[in-house]
Coordinates of C-alpha atoms in Angstrom, one line a residue:
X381 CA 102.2 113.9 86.5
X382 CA 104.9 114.0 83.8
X383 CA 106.5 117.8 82.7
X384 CA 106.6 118.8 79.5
X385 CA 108.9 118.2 76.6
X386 CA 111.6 120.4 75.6
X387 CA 110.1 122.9 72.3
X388 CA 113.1 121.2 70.1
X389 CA 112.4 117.5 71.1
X390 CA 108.1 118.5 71.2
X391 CA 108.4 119.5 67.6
X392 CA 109.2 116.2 66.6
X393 CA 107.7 113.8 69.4
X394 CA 104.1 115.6 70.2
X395 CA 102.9 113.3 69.0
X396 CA 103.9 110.4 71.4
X397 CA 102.0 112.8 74.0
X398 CA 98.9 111.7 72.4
X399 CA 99.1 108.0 72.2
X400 CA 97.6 105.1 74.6
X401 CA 100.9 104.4 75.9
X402 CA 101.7 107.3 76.9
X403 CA 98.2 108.0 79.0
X404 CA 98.3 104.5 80.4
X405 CA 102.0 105.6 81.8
X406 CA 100.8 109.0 83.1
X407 CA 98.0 106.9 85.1
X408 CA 100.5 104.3 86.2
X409 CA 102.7 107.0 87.6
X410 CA 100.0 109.2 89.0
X411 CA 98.3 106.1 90.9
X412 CA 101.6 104.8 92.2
X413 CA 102.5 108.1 93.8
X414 CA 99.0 107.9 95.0
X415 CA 99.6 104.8 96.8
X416 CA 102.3 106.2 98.6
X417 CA 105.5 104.7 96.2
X418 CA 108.3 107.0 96.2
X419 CA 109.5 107.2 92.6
X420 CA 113.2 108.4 91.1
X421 CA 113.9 111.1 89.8
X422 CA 111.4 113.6 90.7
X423 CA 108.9 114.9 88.5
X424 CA 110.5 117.7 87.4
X425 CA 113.8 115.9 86.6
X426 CA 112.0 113.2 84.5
X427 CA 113.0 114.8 81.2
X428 CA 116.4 116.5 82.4
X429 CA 118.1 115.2 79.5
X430 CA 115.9 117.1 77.4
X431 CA 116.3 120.3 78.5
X432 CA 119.9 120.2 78.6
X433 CA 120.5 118.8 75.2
X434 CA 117.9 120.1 72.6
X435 CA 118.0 117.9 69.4
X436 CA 119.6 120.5 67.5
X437 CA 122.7 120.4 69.7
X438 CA 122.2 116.2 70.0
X439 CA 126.2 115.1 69.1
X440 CA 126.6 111.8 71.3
X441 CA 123.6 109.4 72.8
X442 CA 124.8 107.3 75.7
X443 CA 122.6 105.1 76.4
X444 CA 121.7 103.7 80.1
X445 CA 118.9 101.1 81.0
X446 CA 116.9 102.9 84.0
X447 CA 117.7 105.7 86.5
X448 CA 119.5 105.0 89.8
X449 CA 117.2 103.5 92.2
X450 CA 118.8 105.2 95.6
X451 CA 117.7 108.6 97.3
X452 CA 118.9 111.7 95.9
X453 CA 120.7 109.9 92.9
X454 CA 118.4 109.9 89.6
X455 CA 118.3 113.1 88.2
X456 CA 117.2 112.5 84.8
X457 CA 120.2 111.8 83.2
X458 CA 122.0 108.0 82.3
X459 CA 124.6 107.2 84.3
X460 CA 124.8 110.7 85.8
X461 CA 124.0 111.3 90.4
X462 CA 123.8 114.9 91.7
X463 CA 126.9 116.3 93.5
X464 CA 127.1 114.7 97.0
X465 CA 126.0 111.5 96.0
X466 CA 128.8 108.9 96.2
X467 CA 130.1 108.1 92.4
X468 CA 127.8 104.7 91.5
X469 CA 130.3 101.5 90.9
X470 CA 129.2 101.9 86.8
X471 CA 130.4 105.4 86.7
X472 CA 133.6 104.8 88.6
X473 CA 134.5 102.1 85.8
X474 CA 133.6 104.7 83.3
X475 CA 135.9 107.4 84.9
X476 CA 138.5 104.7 85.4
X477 CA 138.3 104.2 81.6
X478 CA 138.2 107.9 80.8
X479 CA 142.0 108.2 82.5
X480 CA 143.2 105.5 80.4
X481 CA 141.8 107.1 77.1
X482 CA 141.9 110.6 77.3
X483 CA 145.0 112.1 77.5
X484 CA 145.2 114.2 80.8
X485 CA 142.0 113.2 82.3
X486 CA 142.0 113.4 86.1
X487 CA 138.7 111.7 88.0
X488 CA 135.8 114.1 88.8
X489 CA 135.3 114.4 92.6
X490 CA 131.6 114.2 91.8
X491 CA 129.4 111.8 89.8
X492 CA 127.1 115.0 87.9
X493 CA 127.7 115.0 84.1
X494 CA 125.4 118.1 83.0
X495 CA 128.5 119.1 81.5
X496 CA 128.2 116.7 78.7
X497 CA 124.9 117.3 78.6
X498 CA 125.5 121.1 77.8
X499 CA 127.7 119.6 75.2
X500 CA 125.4 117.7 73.2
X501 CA 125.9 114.6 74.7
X502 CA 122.5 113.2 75.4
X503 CA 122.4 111.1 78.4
X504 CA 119.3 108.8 77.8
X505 CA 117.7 106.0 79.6
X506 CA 115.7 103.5 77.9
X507 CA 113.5 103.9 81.1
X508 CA 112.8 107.4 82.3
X509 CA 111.7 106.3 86.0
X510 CA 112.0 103.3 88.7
X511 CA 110.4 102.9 92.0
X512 CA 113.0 103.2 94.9
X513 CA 115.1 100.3 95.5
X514 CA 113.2 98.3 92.6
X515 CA 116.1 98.3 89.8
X516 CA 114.0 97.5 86.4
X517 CA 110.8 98.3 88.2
X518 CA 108.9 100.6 85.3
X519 CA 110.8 98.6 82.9
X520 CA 107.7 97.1 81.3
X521 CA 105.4 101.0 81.7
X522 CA 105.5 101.8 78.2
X523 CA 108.7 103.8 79.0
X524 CA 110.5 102.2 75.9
X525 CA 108.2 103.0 73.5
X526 CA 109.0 106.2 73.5
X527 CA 112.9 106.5 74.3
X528 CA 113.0 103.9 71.4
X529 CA 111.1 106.6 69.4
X530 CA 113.5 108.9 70.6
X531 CA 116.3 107.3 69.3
X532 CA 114.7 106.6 65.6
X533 CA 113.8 110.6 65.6
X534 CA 117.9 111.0 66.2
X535 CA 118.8 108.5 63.3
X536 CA 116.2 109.9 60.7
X537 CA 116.4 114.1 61.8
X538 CA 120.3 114.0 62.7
X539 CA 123.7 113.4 60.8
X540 CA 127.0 112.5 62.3
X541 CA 125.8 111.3 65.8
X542 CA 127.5 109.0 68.1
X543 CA 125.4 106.8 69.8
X544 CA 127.5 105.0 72.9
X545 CA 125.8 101.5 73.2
X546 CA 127.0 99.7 76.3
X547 CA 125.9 96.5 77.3
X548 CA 123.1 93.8 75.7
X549 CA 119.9 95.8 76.8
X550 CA 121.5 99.4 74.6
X551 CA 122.7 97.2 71.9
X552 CA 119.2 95.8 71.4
X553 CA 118.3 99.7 70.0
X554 CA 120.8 100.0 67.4
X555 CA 118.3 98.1 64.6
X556 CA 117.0 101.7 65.2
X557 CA 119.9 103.3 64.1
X558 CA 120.9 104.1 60.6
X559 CA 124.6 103.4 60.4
X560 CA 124.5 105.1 56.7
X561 CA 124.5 108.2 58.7
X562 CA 125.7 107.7 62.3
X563 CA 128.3 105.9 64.2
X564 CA 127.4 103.5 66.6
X565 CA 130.2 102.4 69.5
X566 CA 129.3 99.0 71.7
X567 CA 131.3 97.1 74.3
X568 CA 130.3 95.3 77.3
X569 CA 128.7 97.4 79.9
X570 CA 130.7 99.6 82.7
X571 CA 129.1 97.8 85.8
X572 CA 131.3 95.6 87.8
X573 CA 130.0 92.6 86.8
X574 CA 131.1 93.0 83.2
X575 CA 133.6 95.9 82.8
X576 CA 135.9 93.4 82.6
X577 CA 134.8 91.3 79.8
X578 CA 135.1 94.3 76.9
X579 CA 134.3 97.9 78.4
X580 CA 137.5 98.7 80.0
X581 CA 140.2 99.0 77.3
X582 CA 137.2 99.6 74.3
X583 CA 138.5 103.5 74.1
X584 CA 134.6 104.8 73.0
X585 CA 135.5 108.6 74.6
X586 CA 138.9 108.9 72.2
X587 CA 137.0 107.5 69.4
X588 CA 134.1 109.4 69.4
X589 CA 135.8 112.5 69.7
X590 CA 138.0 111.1 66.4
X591 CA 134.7 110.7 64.8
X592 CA 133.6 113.9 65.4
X593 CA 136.6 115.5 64.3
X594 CA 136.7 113.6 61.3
X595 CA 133.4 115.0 60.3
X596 CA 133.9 118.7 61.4
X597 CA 132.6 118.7 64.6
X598 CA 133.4 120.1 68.1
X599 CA 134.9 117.8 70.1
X600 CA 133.3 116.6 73.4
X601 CA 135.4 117.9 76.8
X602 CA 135.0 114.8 79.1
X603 CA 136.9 116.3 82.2
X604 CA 134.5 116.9 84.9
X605 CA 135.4 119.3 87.5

């Protein structure tokens, strides 16, 4: 039921394909579909994040919780609805934020960031699927096991990477992350019940593109059009 890796990210994680989790999460899927549960994103969208941001080009990590539980939202990348959805309250605060720190930026009149993606901004979830209109549904599937392997391959493989850490449950990974190496960014998270207690005003777009600068790399273009 699940598609397959990304060559990059399979040379590292092939492994992960072989363990008990992961069969006992290929079952759980398969039998829920079999019972009729509609699951987000679709199967093919799963690993979208993937597939637009090989490890190689792996700059940024922002890192969400679970995909959007709503028809036609999920598509496989954190924080991220296809065009035509209406722009989810968390990424509205994030877009708000955006005007304030980059210079110049105008809001998107959609909610799709593959243009991050195709910049090396890896838009991960710590939970890869949800059943519809269950928020936190898969959350205990075995999901985490390998996102949180995901992120340990980044620290160990990569230098230089931002990793965007928003909220308690994303700060939770960064034992996972070697700050020797990488730069690590954590606030409150964008949803509306919390923007307001450290996200909006924290800067992370300004400041990660200072980091990357300071370390000779292409910055990231946040304007979505």
């Amino acid at each position: 039921m699940l598609v397959k890796l990304e060559a990059s990210w399979l040379t590292f994680l092939h492994p992960e394909f072989e363990t008990e989790y992961m069969q006992n999460l290929r079952q759980f899927l398969y039998q829920q579909q079999q019972n009729g549960t509609i699951i987000y994103p679709q199967n093919n969208t799963i690993f979208k994040a993937f597939e637009l941001t090989p490890i190689n080009n792996v700059k940024v990590v922002i890192l969400g919780q679970d995909p959007y539980h709503g028809p036609g939202q999920a598509h496989g990348l954190s924080f991220s609805v296809q065009k035509g959805v209406s722009t989810p309250p968390s990424l509205k605060n994030i877009y708000k934020e955006l005007v304030n720190d980059v210079l110049g930026f105008k809001n998107p009149p959609h909610g799709d960031l593959t243009y991050w993606a195709q910049q090396g901004v890896l838009l991960l979830n710590s939970t890869l699927t949800v059943e519809a209109n269950k928020p936190g549904s898969h959350q205990k599937a075995g999901w985490q096991n390998f996102t949180n392997e995901v992120i340990k391959t980044i620290s160990n493989q990569k230098q230089n990477v931002v990793f965007i850490l928003w909220g308690k449950f994303a700060q939770a990974q960064a034992t996972l992350i070697d700050t020797k190496k990488h730069c690590v960014i954590q606030s409150a998270h964008p949803s509306p019940f919390s923007a307001h207690r450290g996200f909006l005003g924290s800067k992370p777009f300004s400041k990660t593109n200072n980091y990357l600068r300071k370390n000779g790399l292409k910055e990231i273009d946040w304007q979505i059009t």
